């Protein structure tokens, strides 16, 4: 959960496109939505755990799902 830096307003992405790490800008609206989500779900290992098929809470959600959710929230 240390991948969101609210001081610098960036999200750190691990092994993104091209298997590279990078920092992406974080909009205030998205930061507030992520905080609300975190307070609601209280995730332990991943902010967006996988729920595909059999519930596997120790794996992250697929990248496309998280990307589309953040795009919706951030607009």
Coordinates of N, CA, C and O in Angstrom, one line a residue, residues 3 15 17 23 27-29 39 58 66 68 74:
X3 N 2.4 2.4 -2.5 CA 2.6 2.8 -3.9 C 1.8 4.1 -4.2 O 1.9 4.6 -5.3
X15 N 6.2 -3.0 -12.7 CA 6.2 -3.9 -13.9 C 5.0 -3.6 -14.8 O 4.3 -4.4 -15.2
X17 N 3.8 -1.6 -18.5 CA 4.0 -1.8 -19.9 C 5.6 -1.9 -20.1 O 6.3 -1.1 -19.7
X23 N 6.1 6.1 -12.3 CA 5.2 6.9 -11.5 C 4.3 7.6 -12.4 O 4.7 8.2 -13.4
X27 N -4.6 12.4 -9.7 CA -5.6 13.5 -9.6 C -6.2 13.5 -8.2 O -6.4 12.5 -7.6
X28 N -6.4 14.7 -7.6 CA -7.1 14.8 -6.3 C -8.4 14.0 -6.2 O -8.6 13.4 -5.2
X29 N -9.2 14.1 -7.2 CA -10.5 13.4 -7.2 C -10.3 11.9 -7.1 O -11.0 11.2 -6.4
X39 N -11.2 2.8 2.9 CA -11.9 2.9 4.2 C -13.1 1.9 4.2 O -13.4 1.2 5.2
X58 N -5.2 -13.3 -2.4 CA -3.7 -13.1 -2.4 C -3.1 -12.7 -3.7 O -1.9 -12.6 -3.8
X66 N -8.3 -2.7 -13.2 CA -7.9 -1.5 -12.3 C -7.8 -0.3 -13.2 O -8.3 0.8 -12.8
X68 N -9.3 0.5 -16.0 CA -10.7 1.1 -16.3 C -11.4 1.7 -15.2 O -12.0 2.7 -15.3
X74 N -11.5 8.8 -12.1 CA -10.6 10.0 -12.3 C -11.3 11.1 -13.2 O -10.8 12.2 -13.2

